[in-house]
Coordinates of C-alpha atoms in Angstrom, one line a residue:
M414 CA -41.5 4.1 -2.9
K415 CA -39.1 2.4 -5.4
L416 CA -39.0 -1.2 -5.1
L417 CA -37.2 -4.2 -6.8
L418 CA -39.4 -6.1 -9.6
I419 CA -37.4 -8.6 -11.7
T420 CA -37.7 -9.0 -15.4
I421 CA -37.8 -13.1 -15.7
A422 CA -36.9 -14.9 -18.8
A423 CA -38.9 -17.9 -18.7
F424 CA -39.9 -20.8 -21.0
L425 CA -42.7 -22.6 -21.3
I426 CA -43.9 -25.7 -22.7
A427 CA -47.3 -27.5 -22.5
L428 CA -49.2 -30.1 -23.2
V429 CA -52.5 -28.9 -22.2
S430 CA -54.9 -26.6 -24.2
A431 CA -53.4 -23.2 -25.1
S432 CA -56.9 -22.0 -24.1
P433 CA -58.9 -23.6 -21.4
A434 CA -62.5 -22.7 -21.0
P435 CA -63.5 -19.6 -18.9
G436 CA -63.7 -20.3 -15.6
H437 CA -60.7 -22.8 -15.7
K438 CA -58.2 -20.5 -16.2
R439 CA -56.8 -20.1 -12.2
G440 CA -53.9 -21.6 -11.0
L441 CA -52.0 -22.2 -7.6
A442 CA -48.6 -21.1 -7.2
F443 CA -47.2 -23.4 -4.2
N444 CA -44.5 -25.6 -2.5
N445 CA -46.1 -27.4 -0.4
P446 CA -48.5 -29.8 -2.3
S447 CA -49.8 -32.2 0.6
T448 CA -50.6 -29.3 2.6
Y449 CA -51.5 -26.1 0.8
V450 CA -53.1 -27.3 -2.5
Q451 CA -55.8 -29.8 -0.9
H452 CA -58.9 -27.5 -0.2
F453 CA -59.1 -25.4 -3.5
N454 CA -60.8 -28.0 -5.5
G455 CA -64.2 -28.3 -4.0
P456 CA -67.5 -27.8 -5.8
N457 CA -67.6 -24.7 -7.6
S458 CA -64.1 -23.8 -7.4
A459 CA -62.5 -22.4 -10.4
V460 CA -59.2 -23.2 -9.8
S461 CA -57.7 -26.2 -12.3
W462 CA -54.1 -25.8 -12.2
A463 CA -50.8 -25.7 -9.9
Y464 CA -47.3 -25.4 -10.2
N465 CA -44.3 -25.3 -7.6
W466 CA -41.2 -23.6 -9.9
D467 CA -40.2 -27.6 -10.0
S468 CA -40.3 -30.1 -12.6
T469 CA -41.9 -32.6 -10.0
T470 CA -43.8 -33.0 -7.0
D471 CA -44.7 -35.5 -4.7
D472 CA -47.6 -38.2 -4.5
A473 CA -49.7 -36.3 -2.4
F474 CA -50.5 -34.0 -5.0
P475 CA -54.4 -34.2 -5.9
H476 CA -53.6 -34.9 -9.6
N477 CA -57.5 -36.3 -9.7
N478 CA -58.6 -32.6 -9.1
L479 CA -56.1 -30.6 -10.2
Q480 CA -53.7 -30.3 -13.3
F481 CA -49.8 -30.4 -12.2
M482 CA -47.9 -28.1 -14.7
P483 CA -44.1 -29.0 -14.3
M484 CA -41.4 -26.4 -14.5
L485 CA -37.7 -26.1 -15.1
W486 CA -36.5 -23.1 -13.2
S487 CA -33.5 -22.6 -14.7
D488 CA -30.7 -24.0 -17.2
A489 CA -28.2 -24.7 -14.4
P490 CA -27.1 -28.5 -14.4
D491 CA -29.0 -29.1 -11.2
H492 CA -32.0 -28.0 -13.0
T493 CA -31.7 -29.4 -16.5
A494 CA -30.6 -33.0 -14.9
N495 CA -33.9 -33.6 -13.6
A496 CA -36.0 -32.4 -16.4
S497 CA -37.9 -35.1 -18.2
P498 CA -37.0 -35.1 -21.9
S499 CA -40.5 -36.8 -22.7
P500 CA -42.8 -34.4 -20.7
P501 CA -46.1 -36.0 -19.1
S502 CA -49.5 -34.7 -19.6
P503 CA -50.3 -31.8 -18.9
Y504 CA -46.7 -30.4 -18.7
L505 CA -45.0 -27.0 -18.4
L506 CA -41.5 -26.2 -18.7
L507 CA -40.2 -22.9 -17.0
K508 CA -36.5 -22.0 -17.6
N509 CA -35.9 -19.0 -15.4
T510 CA -33.4 -16.2 -14.9
A511 CA -33.9 -12.7 -14.0
E512 CA -33.0 -9.1 -14.6
L513 CA -33.2 -6.7 -11.9
T514 CA -35.3 -3.3 -13.0
L515 CA -36.5 -0.7 -10.7
S516 CA -40.5 0.0 -10.6
S517 CA -43.3 1.3 -7.8
G518 CA -45.1 -1.6 -7.1
A519 CA -45.4 -4.6 -4.7
A520 CA -42.3 -6.1 -2.7
I521 CA -41.8 -9.9 -4.5
A522 CA -40.6 -12.5 -1.9
E523 CA -37.3 -13.4 -2.6
L524 CA -36.4 -12.4 -6.0
E525 CA -39.4 -13.9 -7.4
S526 CA -38.3 -17.6 -6.2
P527 CA -39.4 -19.1 -3.2
R528 CA -36.3 -21.0 -2.7
S529 CA -33.7 -19.1 -3.8
S530 CA -32.6 -15.1 -3.9
I531 CA -30.0 -15.7 -6.2
C532 CA -30.5 -14.7 -9.9
I533 CA -28.8 -14.0 -13.1
S534 CA -29.3 -11.6 -15.8
M535 CA -29.9 -13.0 -19.4
S536 CA -29.9 -10.9 -22.5
P537 CA -32.3 -11.8 -25.4
Q538 CA -29.9 -13.5 -27.3
R539 CA -28.7 -15.7 -24.7
A540 CA -32.7 -16.7 -24.0
V541 CA -32.8 -17.3 -27.8
D542 CA -30.0 -19.8 -27.8
A543 CA -31.4 -21.6 -24.3
Y544 CA -34.8 -21.2 -26.6
R545 CA -33.4 -23.2 -29.2
K546 CA -31.3 -25.5 -27.2
Y547 CA -33.9 -26.6 -24.9
M548 CA -37.3 -25.9 -26.0
M549 CA -37.3 -26.5 -29.8
P550 CA -36.6 -30.0 -29.8
F551 CA -40.4 -30.0 -28.5
A552 CA -41.7 -28.0 -31.3
H553 CA -44.3 -29.6 -33.6
R554 CA -45.0 -32.5 -31.0
E555 CA -48.4 -31.2 -30.1
I556 CA -47.0 -29.4 -27.5
S557 CA -47.5 -25.5 -27.2
L558 CA -44.3 -23.7 -26.2
G559 CA -44.2 -20.3 -24.3
A560 CA -41.6 -17.4 -24.7
P561 CA -39.5 -15.8 -21.9
A562 CA -41.9 -14.7 -19.2
V563 CA -41.3 -10.9 -18.2
T564 CA -42.5 -9.0 -15.6
N565 CA -44.0 -5.3 -15.9
G566 CA -40.9 -3.8 -14.7
P567 CA -39.8 -0.7 -17.6
D568 CA -37.5 -3.6 -19.4
G569 CA -40.0 -6.2 -19.2
L570 CA -41.9 -5.9 -22.7
P571 CA -39.1 -4.3 -24.5
W572 CA -37.0 -7.5 -23.3
L573 CA -40.0 -9.5 -24.9
R574 CA -40.1 -8.0 -28.1
E575 CA -36.4 -8.1 -28.7
F576 CA -36.5 -11.9 -27.9
V577 CA -39.4 -12.1 -30.4
R578 CA -37.5 -10.2 -33.0
L579 CA -34.3 -12.6 -32.7
C580 CA -35.7 -15.9 -32.4
T581 CA -36.5 -16.2 -36.1
G582 CA -38.2 -19.6 -36.7
C583 CA -39.0 -20.4 -33.4
Q584 CA -42.2 -22.0 -32.3
I585 CA -43.7 -19.8 -30.0
D586 CA -47.4 -20.1 -28.9
F587 CA -47.9 -18.0 -26.0
L588 CA -46.4 -15.4 -23.5
P589 CA -46.0 -15.7 -19.9
I590 CA -45.9 -12.6 -18.3
H591 CA -45.8 -11.4 -14.6
W592 CA -48.0 -8.5 -12.7
Y593 CA -46.5 -6.9 -9.4
D594 CA -48.3 -3.2 -8.1
A595 CA -50.7 -2.0 -6.2
A596 CA -54.2 -3.7 -5.9
T597 CA -55.9 -0.2 -6.5
N598 CA -54.3 -0.1 -10.0
I599 CA -56.9 -2.1 -11.9
L600 CA -56.5 -0.2 -15.0
Y601 CA -52.9 -0.1 -15.1
F602 CA -53.5 -3.9 -15.1
K603 CA -55.6 -4.4 -17.6
N604 CA -53.7 -1.9 -19.7
H605 CA -50.4 -4.0 -19.1
L606 CA -51.7 -7.3 -19.9
A607 CA -53.4 -5.6 -23.3
E608 CA -49.9 -4.1 -24.0
A609 CA -48.3 -7.6 -23.8
H610 CA -51.1 -9.2 -26.1
A611 CA -50.1 -6.6 -28.6
V612 CA -46.4 -8.1 -28.6
T613 CA -48.1 -11.4 -29.0
V614 CA -50.0 -9.8 -32.4
T615 CA -47.4 -7.7 -33.6
G616 CA -43.8 -9.5 -32.4
G617 CA -44.0 -11.9 -35.7
G618 CA -44.6 -15.1 -36.4
G619 CA -48.0 -14.6 -37.4
G620 CA -51.6 -14.6 -35.8
S621 CA -51.9 -13.9 -31.8
R622 CA -50.4 -15.7 -29.0
Q623 CA -52.1 -16.4 -25.5
I624 CA -51.4 -14.8 -22.5
W625 CA -50.4 -17.2 -19.4
L626 CA -49.8 -14.7 -16.1
T627 CA -48.0 -16.8 -13.9
E628 CA -47.6 -14.6 -11.2
F629 CA -49.8 -11.7 -10.2
H630 CA -50.0 -9.8 -7.0
G631 CA -52.0 -6.5 -6.1
S632 CA -50.5 -5.3 -2.8
G633 CA -52.8 -3.5 -0.4
T634 CA -55.1 -3.6 2.1
P635 CA -57.3 -7.3 2.6
D636 CA -60.2 -5.5 1.3
E637 CA -58.4 -3.5 -1.2
Q638 CA -57.0 -7.3 -2.7
V639 CA -60.6 -8.5 -2.3
A640 CA -61.7 -5.9 -4.4
F641 CA -59.1 -6.4 -7.0
L642 CA -59.7 -10.2 -7.5
R643 CA -63.7 -9.5 -7.5
D644 CA -62.7 -7.1 -10.3
V645 CA -60.0 -8.6 -12.8
M646 CA -60.5 -12.2 -12.3
P647 CA -63.9 -12.0 -14.0
W648 CA -62.4 -10.0 -16.5
M649 CA -59.7 -12.3 -17.2
D650 CA -62.1 -15.5 -17.4
A651 CA -64.0 -13.7 -19.9
T652 CA -60.9 -12.3 -22.4
P653 CA -60.4 -14.7 -24.5
W654 CA -56.8 -14.0 -25.0
I655 CA -55.6 -14.7 -21.2
S656 CA -55.1 -18.5 -21.2
R657 CA -54.2 -18.8 -17.7
Y658 CA -53.4 -16.9 -14.6
A659 CA -52.1 -17.4 -10.7
W660 CA -51.8 -15.6 -7.6
F661 CA -48.6 -14.7 -6.0
W662 CA -49.0 -17.2 -3.7
T663 CA -50.0 -20.6 -2.0
E664 CA -47.8 -19.8 1.0
P665 CA -49.1 -19.1 4.8
S666 CA -45.9 -17.4 5.4
Y667 CA -46.5 -14.8 2.8
D668 CA -48.1 -11.7 4.3
Q669 CA -48.9 -9.8 1.9
G670 CA -51.9 -11.8 0.8
A671 CA -51.3 -15.7 1.2
L672 CA -54.2 -17.8 0.0
V673 CA -53.7 -20.0 2.8
H674 CA -53.6 -20.7 6.8
A675 CA -50.7 -22.7 8.2
D676 CA -53.5 -25.6 8.3
G677 CA -53.7 -25.5 4.4
Q678 CA -57.2 -24.2 5.0
P679 CA -58.1 -21.1 2.2
T680 CA -57.8 -17.7 3.9
A681 CA -60.4 -15.6 3.0
L682 CA -58.5 -14.1 0.1
G683 CA -58.3 -17.7 -1.0
L684 CA -62.0 -18.4 -0.8
V685 CA -62.4 -15.2 -2.9
Y686 CA -59.6 -16.3 -5.5
A687 CA -61.2 -19.9 -5.6
Y688 CA -64.9 -19.1 -5.8
T689 CA -65.4 -15.8 -7.3
P690 CA -67.6 -16.7 -10.2
S691 CA -66.5 -16.5 -13.7
P692 CA -69.1 -15.0 -16.1
L693 CA -69.7 -18.7 -17.3
T694 CA -70.4 -20.2 -13.6
V695 CA -72.5 -20.2 -11.0
C696 CA -71.2 -20.2 -7.6
T697 CA -73.6 -21.2 -4.6
C698 CA -71.3 -20.4 -1.9
T699 CA -71.9 -19.8 1.7
W700 CA -69.3 -17.6 3.0

């Protein structure tokens, strides 16, 4: 079935290490910190960071155990007005618009944004202009800057290549991407990430950039999703050019693979996500 996927123009900025240690790459996409991220930081959990599509969170967020990654969702005044000009550490700035494409894969809740189904198209040139205005002021300040993120829709990586080509002289340290498809398409998942990494190598600027998989979701039965995560997470943890990743998402009302129940306790999938060991960790789980 043909379903809507979205090509996301997303800018990220971070004061954290561009390449955390294996086993510390997993993150949570959430909206309610006081309820939904409190139970993913137990002994042997591989979850180390979280974000909420916003530039701030409340005091209930467990800062002592998880790194909060603020985001600037768009260049609209109501978003830019709340963004800090001096980002706290750790910091991630996301600038997000959407270009609709058609692709086979999983349905995406409310057009990639949990709060809004309204998205606008952004050309690569417009993204470059916004990147220079909002991102480049942070350049050369011991801050890692991320290029616009794209999904695995057919226009995603071509769009990203054009952005990198046009953004001459830009500091681009890593590339955030999204992936949505069937949980059984494991080979496609790995091949797509490798193709995205090829953009980091050949897109200009010299060297190789890290990949941040800021949203990914494999649709299917609960057993298929568990098998998918148990295959791809150790692979991502062991892949040096994949720096961070976050499953979509930590929200109990999402009926296609939520990581939490309504009471904030992890689902069976959430336990697999948090406690499947990486190649360099040992799990003493009892479940």
